[in-house]
Coordinates of C-alpha atoms (C1' of nucleotides) in Angstrom, one line a residue:
Chain A
M1 CA 35.3 39.2 29.9
S2 CA 33.7 38.3 26.8
M3 CA 30.3 37.9 29.2
G4 CA 31.0 41.4 30.1
S5 CA 29.8 43.6 27.2
P6 CA 27.4 46.1 27.8
G7 CA 24.1 45.4 26.7
C8 CA 24.4 41.3 26.9
E9 CA 24.0 41.0 30.5
H10 CA 20.3 41.0 31.4
T11 CA 18.9 40.2 28.1
A12 CA 16.5 37.1 28.2
Y13 CA 18.2 34.2 27.1
S14 CA 16.5 31.9 24.9
P15 CA 18.3 28.5 25.0
L16 CA 18.1 26.1 22.0
Y17 CA 16.8 22.9 22.7
I18 CA 17.8 19.9 20.6
S19 CA 15.4 17.1 21.4
P20 CA 15.5 13.7 19.8
P21 CA 12.0 12.7 18.2
H22 CA 12.7 9.2 19.4
S23 CA 14.7 7.4 21.4
D24 CA 16.4 5.6 18.8
A25 CA 17.9 8.7 17.4
R26 CA 20.2 9.7 20.5
I27 CA 21.9 5.9 20.4
A28 CA 22.5 6.5 16.6
W29 CA 23.8 9.9 17.2
L30 CA 26.2 8.2 20.1
D31 CA 26.9 5.2 17.9
E32 CA 27.4 7.2 14.6
A33 CA 31.0 8.3 15.2
D34 CA 34.1 6.3 14.7
D35 CA 35.6 7.9 17.6
I36 CA 32.9 7.6 20.4
K37 CA 33.2 10.8 22.5
P38 CA 30.4 10.3 24.9
P39 CA 30.9 7.6 27.3
R40 CA 28.5 4.3 26.5
S41 CA 27.4 4.2 30.1
L42 CA 25.4 7.4 29.3
L43 CA 23.0 5.4 27.3
G44 CA 21.5 4.3 30.3
L45 CA 20.4 7.5 31.3
P46 CA 16.6 8.3 32.6
E47 CA 15.1 9.8 29.5
L48 CA 14.8 12.9 31.3
S49 CA 18.4 13.8 31.4
W50 CA 18.4 14.0 27.8
T51 CA 15.3 15.8 26.7
G52 CA 16.3 19.2 26.9
V53 CA 19.6 19.0 27.0
Y54 CA 21.0 22.1 26.0
L55 CA 23.1 20.9 23.0
P56 CA 25.3 23.3 21.2
C57 CA 25.9 20.6 18.3
N58 CA 28.2 21.8 15.9
N59 CA 28.3 18.7 14.5
I60 CA 27.0 18.8 11.0
L61 CA 26.5 15.2 10.4
A62 CA 24.4 14.8 13.7
M63 CA 22.4 17.7 12.0
E64 CA 22.3 16.2 8.7
E65 CA 21.4 12.5 9.4
N66 CA 19.3 12.7 12.2
P67 CA 15.9 14.3 12.6
W68 CA 16.6 16.2 15.5
V69 CA 13.9 18.5 16.4
L70 CA 15.2 22.0 16.7
R71 CA 12.9 24.4 18.2
M72 CA 13.2 27.6 20.3
T73 CA 12.0 27.8 23.5
E74 CA 11.7 30.9 25.7
S75 CA 13.5 30.2 28.8
P76 CA 11.7 30.8 32.0
A77 CA 12.0 34.0 33.4
A78 CA 14.1 33.3 36.3
T79 CA 16.7 31.4 33.9
P80 CA 20.0 33.0 35.9
S81 CA 22.7 30.5 33.8
R82 CA 23.5 31.1 30.4
T83 CA 24.5 28.4 28.1
L84 CA 26.3 25.5 28.7
E85 CA 24.1 24.4 31.3
V86 CA 22.1 21.3 31.0
S87 CA 18.8 22.6 31.6
Q88 CA 15.5 21.0 32.2
A89 CA 13.1 20.6 29.4
P90 CA 10.3 23.3 30.0
G91 CA 7.4 21.7 31.7
Q92 CA 9.5 19.0 33.1
T93 CA 10.9 20.5 36.1
Q94 CA 12.4 18.5 38.7
T95 CA 10.8 15.0 38.7
P96 CA 9.7 14.5 42.0
S97 CA 11.3 11.1 42.5
Y98 CA 12.7 9.1 45.4
E99 CA 15.7 10.4 46.7
M100 CA 18.0 7.8 45.2
E101 CA 17.1 8.2 41.7
G102 CA 17.4 11.8 42.5
Q103 CA 20.7 11.4 43.2
V104 CA 21.9 9.3 40.2
E105 CA 20.2 12.0 38.0
E106 CA 22.1 14.4 39.8
H107 CA 25.4 12.6 39.3
C108 CA 24.3 11.7 35.4
L109 CA 23.6 15.6 34.9
E110 CA 26.7 16.5 35.7
Q111 CA 28.2 13.8 33.7
V112 CA 26.4 15.2 30.8
Q113 CA 27.0 18.6 31.7
T114 CA 30.9 18.0 31.5
M115 CA 30.7 15.9 28.4
V116 CA 28.3 18.6 26.6
E117 CA 31.1 21.3 27.8
S118 CA 34.1 19.7 26.6
E119 CA 32.1 18.6 23.2
V120 CA 31.0 22.4 23.0
L121 CA 34.8 23.6 23.3
K122 CA 35.8 20.9 21.1
D123 CA 33.3 22.1 18.4
V124 CA 34.2 25.6 18.7
D125 CA 37.7 24.9 18.5
T126 CA 37.1 22.9 15.4
A127 CA 35.4 25.8 14.0
C128 CA 37.7 28.3 14.9
K129 CA 40.6 26.4 13.0
L130 CA 38.3 25.6 9.8
L131 CA 37.5 29.2 9.5
N132 CA 40.5 30.6 10.9
I133 CA 39.0 32.9 13.5
A134 CA 39.6 33.6 17.2
P135 CA 37.6 31.8 19.7
D136 CA 36.2 34.6 21.3
P137 CA 33.8 36.7 19.2
L138 CA 34.5 40.2 20.9
D139 CA 38.1 39.6 18.9
W140 CA 35.8 39.3 15.6
S141 CA 36.4 41.6 12.6
C142 CA 33.8 41.8 10.4
V143 CA 35.1 39.7 7.9
H144 CA 35.2 36.8 10.8
V145 CA 31.6 37.8 11.7
Q146 CA 30.7 37.2 8.3
K147 CA 32.5 33.5 8.4
W148 CA 31.1 32.6 11.5
L149 CA 27.5 33.5 10.1
L150 CA 28.2 31.6 7.0
W151 CA 29.5 28.6 9.1
T152 CA 26.3 29.0 11.1
E153 CA 24.1 29.4 8.2
H154 CA 25.7 26.1 7.1
L155 CA 25.5 24.0 10.4
Y156 CA 21.8 24.6 10.6
R157 CA 20.9 25.2 7.4
L158 CA 19.5 28.3 7.5
P159 CA 18.8 30.8 4.5
Q160 CA 21.2 33.4 4.0
V161 CA 21.6 35.6 6.8
S162 CA 25.1 36.7 6.5
T163 CA 23.9 39.9 4.6
L164 CA 21.7 41.1 7.6
F165 CA 24.9 41.8 9.5
Q166 CA 27.2 43.3 7.1
E167 CA 29.7 46.0 8.5
M168 CA 29.6 44.5 11.8
N169 CA 32.4 43.3 14.0
G170 CA 32.2 40.7 16.8
K171 CA 31.7 43.9 19.4
D172 CA 28.8 45.0 17.6
L173 CA 27.6 41.8 17.2
C174 CA 27.9 40.9 21.0
S175 CA 26.4 44.2 22.0
M176 CA 23.2 43.3 20.2
T177 CA 20.2 42.3 22.4
E178 CA 18.2 39.0 21.5
A179 CA 15.7 41.3 20.6
E180 CA 17.9 43.1 17.8
F181 CA 18.6 39.8 16.7
R182 CA 15.2 39.3 15.9
Q183 CA 14.7 42.2 14.4
R184 CA 17.5 41.7 12.0
S185 CA 16.0 37.9 11.1
L186 CA 12.7 37.3 12.6
Q187 CA 12.6 33.5 12.2
F188 CA 16.1 32.9 13.2
G189 CA 17.3 35.9 15.3
D190 CA 16.9 34.1 18.6
M191 CA 18.8 31.1 17.0
L192 CA 21.6 33.1 16.1
Y193 CA 21.9 34.7 19.2
A194 CA 21.8 31.5 21.2
N195 CA 24.6 30.4 19.1
L196 CA 26.8 33.6 19.5
D197 CA 26.2 33.0 23.1
I198 CA 27.2 29.6 23.1
W199 CA 30.8 30.7 21.7
R200 CA 30.9 33.6 24.1
S201 CA 30.6 31.1 26.8
A202 CA 32.9 28.9 25.3
A203 CA 35.4 31.6 25.3
A204 CA 34.6 32.5 28.8
M205 CA 34.9 29.1 29.9
K206 CA 38.5 28.8 28.3
E207 CA 39.6 31.6 29.9
R208 CA 38.6 29.9 33.3
C209 CA 40.2 26.6 32.7
P210 CA 43.1 26.8 30.2
P211 CA 43.1 24.1 27.5
E212 CA 46.0 22.0 29.5
D213 CA 43.2 21.1 32.1
R214 CA 41.0 19.4 29.8
K215 CA 43.5 17.2 27.8
S216 CA 40.9 15.0 25.7
A217 CA 42.6 11.5 24.9
D218 CA 41.4 11.8 21.1
D219 CA 42.3 13.2 17.8
D220 CA 43.3 16.7 19.2
S221 CA 47.1 16.6 19.1
W222 CA 47.0 18.7 16.1
S223 CA 45.2 21.5 18.2
D224 CA 48.2 23.8 18.6
L225 CA 49.1 23.1 15.0
I226 CA 47.5 26.2 13.6
R227 CA 47.3 28.2 17.0
N228 CA 47.9 31.4 15.5
Y229 CA 44.8 32.6 14.4
P230 CA 46.0 36.0 13.0
S231 CA 45.6 34.6 9.5
Q232 CA 48.3 32.3 8.3
P233 CA 47.2 31.1 5.0
I234 CA 46.0 27.3 5.0
H235 CA 46.9 25.1 2.0
L236 CA 44.5 23.0 0.7
W237 CA 46.0 19.8 1.8
Q238 CA 46.5 21.2 5.2
F239 CA 42.7 21.8 5.1
L240 CA 41.9 18.1 3.9
R241 CA 44.0 16.6 6.8
E242 CA 42.3 18.8 9.4
L243 CA 39.0 17.4 7.8
L244 CA 40.2 14.1 7.9
L245 CA 41.4 14.3 11.5
K246 CA 38.1 15.0 12.9
P247 CA 36.3 11.8 11.8
H248 CA 33.8 12.4 14.4
T249 CA 32.6 15.5 12.5
Y250 CA 33.4 14.8 8.8
S251 CA 33.8 11.1 8.2
R252 CA 30.6 11.8 5.9
C253 CA 32.3 14.1 3.8
I254 CA 36.0 12.9 3.9
R255 CA 37.5 9.8 5.3
W256 CA 40.7 7.7 5.3
L257 CA 40.4 4.5 3.2
N258 CA 44.0 3.8 4.3
K259 CA 45.3 6.0 7.2
E260 CA 48.4 4.5 7.1
K261 CA 49.1 4.9 3.3
G262 CA 47.3 8.2 3.1
I263 CA 44.6 7.4 1.1
F264 CA 41.3 9.1 1.4
K265 CA 37.9 9.4 0.0
I266 CA 36.1 12.5 -0.7
E267 CA 32.4 11.4 0.0
D268 CA 30.8 14.5 -0.4
S269 CA 32.6 16.6 -2.9
A270 CA 30.2 19.6 -2.8
L271 CA 30.3 19.7 0.7
V272 CA 33.9 19.5 1.2
A273 CA 34.2 22.2 -1.6
R274 CA 31.8 24.3 0.4
L275 CA 33.9 24.3 3.6
W276 CA 36.8 25.2 1.9
G277 CA 35.1 27.9 0.2
I278 CA 34.0 29.0 4.0
R279 CA 37.7 28.8 5.1
K280 CA 39.1 30.6 2.2
N281 CA 36.2 33.2 1.7
R282 CA 35.7 31.8 -1.8
P283 CA 31.5 31.5 -2.1
A284 CA 32.1 30.6 -5.6
M285 CA 34.3 27.5 -4.8
N286 CA 33.1 24.3 -6.2
Y287 CA 34.6 20.7 -6.7
D288 CA 35.5 21.2 -10.0
K289 CA 38.1 24.2 -8.7
L290 CA 38.9 22.6 -5.5
S291 CA 40.2 19.2 -7.6
R292 CA 42.1 21.3 -10.0
S293 CA 44.0 22.7 -7.0
I294 CA 44.5 19.1 -5.7
R295 CA 45.8 18.2 -9.2
Q296 CA 48.3 20.9 -8.7
Y297 CA 49.8 18.9 -5.9
Y298 CA 50.7 16.1 -8.4
K299 CA 53.7 17.7 -9.6
K300 CA 54.7 18.9 -6.1
G301 CA 54.4 15.6 -4.7
I302 CA 52.0 16.5 -2.2
I303 CA 49.0 14.5 -3.2
R304 CA 48.6 11.9 -5.8
K305 CA 46.0 9.4 -7.0
P306 CA 46.6 5.8 -5.7
D307 CA 47.6 2.9 -7.8
V308 CA 44.7 2.0 -8.3
S309 CA 42.9 5.2 -9.5
R310 CA 39.3 5.5 -8.3
R311 CA 36.7 8.3 -8.2
L312 CA 36.9 10.6 -5.5
V313 CA 39.9 8.9 -4.1
Y314 CA 43.4 10.8 -3.4
Q315 CA 46.6 9.9 -1.4
F316 CA 48.7 11.8 0.4
V317 CA 52.5 10.9 -0.8
K318 CA 53.9 11.6 2.6
P319 CA 51.2 10.2 4.9
V320 CA 50.9 11.5 8.5
Chain B
dC1 C1' 26.6 13.5 -16.0
dA2 C1' 30.7 13.4 -12.5
dG3 C1' 34.9 13.2 -12.4
dC4 C1' 39.4 13.4 -14.1
dA5 C1' 43.9 15.7 -16.6
dG6 C1' 46.3 19.7 -17.3
dG7 C1' 47.0 24.2 -19.9
dA8 C1' 46.1 29.1 -19.4
dT9 C1' 45.5 33.0 -17.0
dC10 C1' 44.9 35.8 -13.3
dA11 C1' 45.2 37.9 -8.3
dC12 C1' 47.5 38.1 -4.1
dG13 C1' 50.9 38.2 -0.7
Chain C
dC1 C1' 57.6 34.0 -7.2
dG2 C1' 54.4 30.4 -5.0
dT3 C1' 49.9 29.3 -4.3
dG4 C1' 45.4 29.1 -5.5
dA5 C1' 41.5 30.5 -8.1
dT6 C1' 39.0 30.3 -12.2
dC7 C1' 38.0 29.2 -16.9
dC8 C1' 38.4 25.8 -20.3
dT9 C1' 39.0 21.7 -23.7
dG10 C1' 39.4 17.0 -23.8
dC11 C1' 38.9 12.4 -22.1
dT12 C1' 36.3 8.4 -19.4
dG13 C1' 33.6 5.2 -16.8

DNA sequence: CAGCAGGATCACG
DNA sequence: CGTGATCCTGCTG
């Protein structure tokens, strides 16, 4: 379905490689989250398995905190696969190693691939909910496309690129070749193209295996909470709760101080406001206005200041 | 200075 | 009407 839109099929695909500058970084990345996703056993992976892992990491924190090297590479002409494949870094084609190692490596690669796949789906899912857009780019309206672009700008710290794709819906976007992307943005066209590809692949993957088949054991219980993408206005308190329920991704901008009591702290007010702005299509959103909205909840008994009032600390009156 | 409290006004569904 | 967004004044650590 989503793979089959005209124009996309045979265009050269340029994967986005994210490689750690030094080995410590990947460990830091694995260790960083409160709720560790990748199995620790992966730490023992041979270096090769990690260099060139096609990592569609929608994790803003990883992007922010770790100096991952982001570089675009032209894929070898005969890369039949699209995204979500653990690809070898260019130049490092198959190690001519011993059989045993080869097998182990293959196994590890499989593991990594599964892990990466589920991470991608999760990240796409998260973004969908935060932006309130459908997972499949083909379903996007012009507004959705703009939201996605804003989001991507935000994730990858791009300058404003959304203006270059005005009046385009998801189908238009998907029908563009990589060259056409690059025409719009010389610097970031291929990156946007690659990222769009991730989304399309994720959508295709979702089709292949429905969500039931890959139940994850972490904090995704709310997944069906806001299932109805066709725009139901989200409340600020719901949004904050969503962020809080994704510590893996957002603990650096908002986190629980005491989950049982519903006390949370906004660590990065500007970022939270920005995310809220993206979600609500309010580019002028800032913490001043966001906090005013939070204060409206005082009267309604949804959020209050904790007994010992502290800066940027609030409390859900009715905890999770 | 950034955050906090809360009034006023406006837009939107 | 409810919910926010926006703007504003005054206060606080």
